[in-house]
Amino acid sequence: MRILYLTDSRHGRDAWHDPSARHRCFHYADALSAAGVSARVASLDDVGRRSLNGFDHVVFHRPKFTRRFVKVFRWSSDTGAQLHADYDDLIFNPDFADQSPLYLNGNRPLRKVCDYFEQNHQAAACFDRAIISTRYLARQFQSLWPERRVTVLPNSLPRLFRAPGVGRADDQPFTLGYFPGSNSHKHDMAMISDVLQEFFHQHPSSRLLIAGRMNGDGLSGLAQHATFLPYADYNSYLTVLSRVDLSIAPLEHNVFNQAKSAVKLIESVAVGTPILSSANPDMDDHENELSSIVESNDGWRQALSQAMLQRDTDPRVSSALAERFSVRSRLPVLTGHFQCAG
């Protein structure tokens, strides 16, 4: 069995730097290769007609209906390969365009967001099979195309994942860590801003570390307690994550966040850092002894106070948890999907 993943990331040939492509394509291609299955990742823009020959399955990661997509889709189909779409975000239903963070956060005008969603919708409609990252997202996909074969394949830790093993220092103030992938998450943080201000009023020596693509806009009440670090590569991010006492993952209750993956939870517990998160279906699916899931501001208050009391400076890396959430443990789901398609 030979498998090709095709990414349509804005990073192009450097798609590894796209967290979505990394989790959905590179991690699984690597695990398949280690299991003796021929698998590789390529950019949609770089593949030629001849280079598509010989593959049994071609997985289009977050495909958009563009001229390039149509051409590569036709070439792939002509080879006789089974074609699959892979989605990890609610970007294929144009009815939700005006509720998208891309629009609400001012990143794109509504017209462009509608065009983007329509491109995704048209591309998704071309496939008989789809690989989807969460149960909720799969239900959204099947509400549009109920006859399609859909497999839920969660985001996972890479095969060669190694916890940094750094841990927290005894003399470090109690530190909350927040690791947003984009500035669009400022609304999620604003949701618990009052709760955090109360917490820091009660525990003035505590700190908030925000590492990633997010500035301090809208967080003025927390500025005196916050430290901002720039976006870092994957290994550096895991090291920083392992050094905080508690990772937090607030999510506004909306259809997009309900479809989100629990990847932040998975990475946090895998490096031994407890995490406190809002509820969503995938978070619920991955709950474990190092994670706490809350559904209200009162729940956040209680859980933060409890975490402060239970602070532990010793690393609590669980190899069992890391294996449970590893790409290796998910591989039978993926290979089963391909075998059924074949």
Coordinates of C-alpha atoms in Angstrom, one line a residue:
M1 CA 0.0 0.0 0.0
R2 CA 1.4 3.4 -1.0
I3 CA -0.1 6.6 0.4
L4 CA 0.4 10.2 -0.6
Y5 CA -0.6 13.2 1.5
L6 CA -1.2 16.4 -0.4
T7 CA -1.1 19.7 1.6
D8 CA -2.6 23.0 0.5
S9 CA -1.0 25.0 3.2
R10 CA 0.0 28.6 2.9
H11 CA 3.5 27.5 4.0
G12 CA 3.9 25.6 0.7
R13 CA 7.0 23.4 0.8
D14 CA 7.5 24.4 4.5
A15 CA 4.1 22.9 5.4
W16 CA 5.7 21.2 8.5
H17 CA 5.5 24.7 10.1
D18 CA 1.7 24.5 9.7
P19 CA 0.4 22.8 12.9
S20 CA -2.6 21.4 11.0
A21 CA -0.4 19.8 8.3
R22 CA 2.0 18.5 10.9
H23 CA -0.7 16.7 12.9
R24 CA -2.8 15.5 9.9
C25 CA -0.1 14.6 7.4
F26 CA 3.4 14.5 8.6
H27 CA 2.8 12.6 11.9
Y28 CA 0.6 10.0 10.2
A29 CA 2.9 9.6 7.2
D30 CA 5.8 9.0 9.5
A31 CA 3.9 6.4 11.6
L32 CA 2.8 4.6 8.5
S33 CA 6.4 4.5 7.1
A34 CA 7.7 3.2 10.4
A35 CA 5.0 0.4 10.2
G36 CA 6.3 -0.6 6.8
V37 CA 3.7 1.3 4.7
S38 CA 5.0 3.6 2.0
A39 CA 3.8 7.1 2.8
R40 CA 5.0 10.6 1.9
V41 CA 3.8 14.2 2.1
A42 CA 3.9 16.7 -0.8
S43 CA 2.6 20.1 -1.5
L44 CA -0.3 20.4 -3.9
D45 CA 1.5 23.1 -5.8
D46 CA 4.6 20.9 -6.4
V47 CA 3.2 17.6 -7.6
G48 CA 3.3 16.8 -11.3
R49 CA 1.1 14.3 -13.2
R50 CA 3.9 11.6 -13.3
S51 CA 4.7 11.9 -9.6
L52 CA 1.1 10.8 -8.8
N53 CA 1.5 7.4 -10.4
G54 CA 1.8 4.3 -8.2
F55 CA -0.1 5.5 -5.2
D56 CA -3.1 3.5 -3.8
H57 CA -4.5 6.3 -1.7
V58 CA -4.1 10.1 -2.1
V59 CA -5.2 12.2 0.9
F60 CA -6.0 15.9 0.2
H61 CA -5.5 17.9 3.4
R62 CA -8.0 20.8 3.7
P63 CA -8.6 21.0 0.0
K64 CA -10.0 24.1 -1.7
F65 CA -11.7 24.2 -5.0
T66 CA -9.1 26.0 -7.2
R67 CA -7.9 25.4 -10.7
R68 CA -4.8 23.7 -9.2
F69 CA -7.0 21.4 -7.1
V70 CA -9.2 20.4 -10.0
K71 CA -6.1 19.6 -12.1
V72 CA -4.4 17.5 -9.4
F73 CA -7.7 15.8 -8.4
R74 CA -8.3 14.8 -12.0
W75 CA -4.7 13.5 -12.4
S76 CA -5.0 11.5 -9.1
S77 CA -8.3 10.0 -10.2
D78 CA -6.9 9.0 -13.5
T79 CA -4.3 6.8 -11.8
G80 CA -7.0 4.7 -10.1
A81 CA -6.0 5.7 -6.6
Q82 CA -8.6 6.1 -3.9
L83 CA -9.0 9.7 -3.0
H84 CA -9.8 11.1 0.5
A85 CA -10.4 14.5 2.0
D86 CA -9.0 15.3 5.5
Y87 CA -10.5 18.1 7.6
D88 CA -9.7 19.3 11.1
D89 CA -11.7 22.5 11.2
L90 CA -15.3 23.6 10.4
I91 CA -14.5 25.3 7.1
F92 CA -16.6 23.5 4.6
N93 CA -20.1 24.8 5.4
P94 CA -20.8 28.2 3.9
D95 CA -23.8 28.7 6.2
F96 CA -21.3 29.3 9.1
A97 CA -19.1 31.8 7.3
D98 CA -20.5 34.8 9.2
Q99 CA -19.8 33.0 12.5
S100 CA -16.2 32.2 11.6
P101 CA -13.4 33.5 13.7
L102 CA -11.8 34.6 10.5
Y103 CA -14.6 37.2 10.1
L104 CA -15.5 37.9 13.7
N105 CA -11.9 38.7 14.6
G106 CA -11.5 41.0 11.6
N107 CA -8.9 38.9 9.8
R108 CA -10.9 38.8 6.6
P109 CA -14.0 40.6 5.3
L110 CA -17.1 38.5 5.1
R111 CA -17.1 38.3 1.4
K112 CA -13.7 36.7 1.4
V113 CA -14.6 34.3 4.2
C114 CA -17.7 33.3 2.3
D115 CA -15.6 32.6 -0.8
Y116 CA -13.1 30.6 1.2
F117 CA -15.9 28.5 2.8
E118 CA -17.5 27.9 -0.6
Q119 CA -14.2 26.8 -2.0
N120 CA -13.9 24.2 0.8
H121 CA -17.5 23.1 0.3
Q122 CA -17.0 22.5 -3.4
A123 CA -13.8 20.6 -2.9
A124 CA -15.3 18.4 -0.1
A125 CA -18.2 17.5 -2.3
C126 CA -15.8 15.9 -4.8
F127 CA -14.8 13.1 -2.3
D128 CA -16.6 9.8 -1.4
R129 CA -14.4 9.4 1.6
A130 CA -13.2 11.7 4.4
I131 CA -10.9 11.5 7.4
I132 CA -12.1 13.9 10.1
S133 CA -10.3 14.9 13.3
T134 CA -13.3 15.0 15.8
R135 CA -16.7 13.3 16.3
Y136 CA -18.5 16.7 16.3
L137 CA -16.8 17.8 13.1
A138 CA -17.6 14.4 11.5
R139 CA -21.3 15.0 12.3
Q140 CA -21.1 18.4 10.7
F141 CA -19.6 16.9 7.6
Q142 CA -22.2 14.1 7.4
S143 CA -25.0 16.6 7.8
L144 CA -24.0 17.9 4.4
W145 CA -23.0 14.6 2.8
P146 CA -24.7 11.7 4.7
E147 CA -23.8 9.1 2.1
R148 CA -20.0 9.7 2.4
R149 CA -17.7 7.2 4.2
V150 CA -16.3 9.1 7.2
T151 CA -13.6 8.0 9.6
V152 CA -12.8 9.9 12.8
L153 CA -9.1 10.1 13.3
P154 CA -8.0 12.3 16.2
N155 CA -4.9 14.5 16.3
S156 CA -2.1 12.7 18.1
L157 CA 1.4 12.9 19.4
P158 CA 4.1 12.2 16.8
R159 CA 5.7 8.7 16.8
L160 CA 9.1 10.0 18.1
F161 CA 7.5 12.3 20.8
R162 CA 9.8 12.8 23.8
A163 CA 8.8 14.8 26.8
P164 CA 11.4 17.6 27.4
G165 CA 12.0 16.3 31.0
V166 CA 12.7 19.8 32.3
G167 CA 10.0 20.2 34.9
R168 CA 9.2 23.2 37.1
A169 CA 11.6 24.9 39.5
D170 CA 10.9 24.9 43.2
D171 CA 11.4 28.7 43.5
Q172 CA 9.2 29.5 40.5
P173 CA 6.0 31.4 41.2
F174 CA 2.8 29.6 40.4
T175 CA 2.5 30.0 36.6
L176 CA -0.5 29.6 34.3
G177 CA 0.4 29.0 30.7
Y178 CA -1.7 29.9 27.7
F179 CA -0.5 28.8 24.2
P180 CA -2.7 30.2 21.4
G181 CA -2.0 29.4 17.8
S182 CA -3.4 32.7 16.6
N183 CA -4.5 36.1 17.9
S184 CA -8.1 35.0 17.2
H185 CA -8.2 33.3 20.6
K186 CA -8.3 36.7 22.4
H187 CA -12.1 36.2 22.6
D188 CA -11.5 32.9 24.4
M189 CA -9.3 34.5 26.9
A190 CA -11.6 37.5 27.4
M191 CA -14.3 35.0 28.4
I192 CA -12.4 34.2 31.6
S193 CA -10.6 37.5 32.1
D194 CA -12.6 38.4 35.2
V195 CA -12.0 35.0 36.7
L196 CA -8.2 35.4 36.1
Q197 CA -8.2 38.9 37.6
E198 CA -9.9 37.5 40.7
F199 CA -7.3 34.7 40.9
F200 CA -4.4 37.1 40.6
H201 CA -5.9 39.4 43.2
Q202 CA -6.0 36.5 45.6
H203 CA -2.6 35.2 44.5
P204 CA -0.6 38.3 43.5
S205 CA 2.7 36.5 43.1
S206 CA 1.4 34.1 40.5
R207 CA 2.1 34.7 36.8
L208 CA 0.5 34.2 33.5
L209 CA 2.7 33.2 30.6
I210 CA 1.2 33.6 27.1
A211 CA 3.3 32.0 24.4
G212 CA 2.3 32.1 20.7
R213 CA 0.6 34.3 18.2
M214 CA -1.3 36.6 20.5
N215 CA -0.8 40.2 21.8
G216 CA -2.0 41.9 24.9
D217 CA -5.0 43.7 23.3
G218 CA -8.1 43.3 25.5
L219 CA -6.1 41.9 28.4
S220 CA -5.1 45.1 30.1
G221 CA -6.5 43.9 33.4
L222 CA -4.0 41.1 33.3
A223 CA -1.0 43.0 31.9
Q224 CA 0.9 43.3 35.2
H225 CA 0.8 39.6 35.7
A226 CA 1.5 38.5 32.1
T227 CA 4.6 37.7 30.2
F228 CA 4.4 37.3 26.4
L229 CA 6.7 35.0 24.5
P230 CA 6.7 34.9 20.7
Y231 CA 5.6 31.9 18.6
A232 CA 8.2 29.1 18.8
D233 CA 9.0 25.9 17.0
Y234 CA 7.4 22.7 18.2
N235 CA 10.2 21.5 20.4
S236 CA 10.7 24.9 22.0
Y237 CA 6.9 25.2 22.6
L238 CA 6.9 21.8 24.4
T239 CA 9.7 22.8 26.6
V240 CA 7.9 26.0 27.7
L241 CA 4.7 24.0 28.2
S242 CA 6.5 21.6 30.5
R243 CA 7.7 24.5 32.7
V244 CA 4.3 26.0 33.7
D245 CA 2.3 24.7 36.6
L246 CA -1.0 24.7 34.8
S247 CA -2.0 25.0 31.2
I248 CA -5.3 26.7 30.4
A249 CA -7.5 26.3 27.3
P250 CA -10.6 28.4 27.5
L251 CA -13.0 28.2 24.6
E252 CA -16.1 30.2 23.8
H253 CA -19.2 28.1 23.3
N254 CA -19.8 28.2 19.6
V255 CA -20.0 25.8 16.7
F256 CA -16.4 26.3 15.6
N257 CA -15.0 25.6 19.1
Q258 CA -17.2 22.6 19.5
A259 CA -15.5 21.1 16.5
K260 CA -12.0 21.8 17.8
S261 CA -9.5 19.1 18.5
A262 CA -8.1 18.5 22.0
V263 CA -4.5 18.7 20.8
K264 CA -3.6 21.3 23.4
L265 CA -4.8 18.9 26.1
I266 CA -2.9 16.0 24.6
E267 CA 0.4 17.8 24.4
S268 CA 0.0 19.3 27.9
V269 CA -0.6 16.0 29.7
A270 CA 2.1 14.3 27.6
V271 CA 4.8 16.6 29.0
G272 CA 3.4 16.3 32.5
T273 CA 1.6 19.6 32.8
P274 CA -2.0 19.6 34.2
I275 CA -4.5 21.4 32.0
L276 CA -7.7 23.2 32.7
S277 CA -10.0 23.5 29.7
S278 CA -13.5 24.4 28.6
A279 CA -15.7 21.6 27.6
N280 CA -16.1 20.4 24.1
P281 CA -16.7 16.9 22.7
D282 CA -13.0 16.1 21.9
M283 CA -11.8 17.4 25.2
D284 CA -14.4 15.1 26.9
D285 CA -13.1 12.2 24.7
H286 CA -9.5 12.8 26.0
E287 CA -10.2 13.5 29.7
N288 CA -7.6 11.9 32.0
E289 CA -6.1 12.3 35.4
L290 CA -4.0 15.4 34.5
S291 CA -6.9 17.2 32.8
S292 CA -9.9 19.0 34.3
I293 CA -12.8 20.2 32.1
V294 CA -15.1 23.0 33.3
E295 CA -18.3 24.4 31.8
S296 CA -18.8 27.7 33.7
N297 CA -16.9 30.6 35.3
D298 CA -17.6 29.2 38.7
G299 CA -16.0 26.0 37.5
W300 CA -12.9 27.9 36.4
R301 CA -12.7 29.7 39.8
Q302 CA -12.9 26.4 41.8
A303 CA -10.5 24.6 39.5
L304 CA -7.9 27.4 39.6
S305 CA -8.0 27.5 43.4
Q306 CA -7.7 23.7 43.6
A307 CA -4.7 23.7 41.2
M308 CA -3.0 26.3 43.3
L309 CA -3.4 24.1 46.4
Q310 CA -2.3 21.0 44.6
R311 CA 0.7 22.5 43.0
D312 CA 3.4 19.9 42.3
T313 CA 6.9 21.0 41.1
D314 CA 7.9 17.4 40.1
P315 CA 7.3 16.4 36.5
R316 CA 4.3 14.1 36.2
V317 CA 4.9 12.7 32.7
S318 CA 2.9 9.6 32.1
S319 CA 4.2 7.3 29.5
A320 CA 0.9 5.5 29.5
L321 CA -0.9 8.7 28.6
A322 CA 1.7 9.6 25.9
E323 CA 1.2 6.1 24.4
R324 CA -2.6 6.4 24.7
F325 CA -2.6 9.6 22.7
S326 CA 0.2 8.7 20.3
V327 CA -0.1 8.4 16.5
R328 CA 1.0 4.8 16.9
S329 CA -2.1 4.0 18.9
R330 CA -4.4 5.6 16.3
L331 CA -2.7 3.8 13.3
P332 CA -5.2 0.9 13.2
V333 CA -8.0 3.3 12.7
L334 CA -6.3 4.9 9.7
T335 CA -5.1 1.6 8.1
G336 CA -8.7 0.3 8.6
H337 CA -10.0 3.3 6.8
F338 CA -7.7 2.6 3.8
Q339 CA -8.4 -1.1 3.7
C340 CA -12.1 -0.5 3.6
A341 CA -11.7 2.0 0.8
G342 CA -9.5 -0.5 -1.1

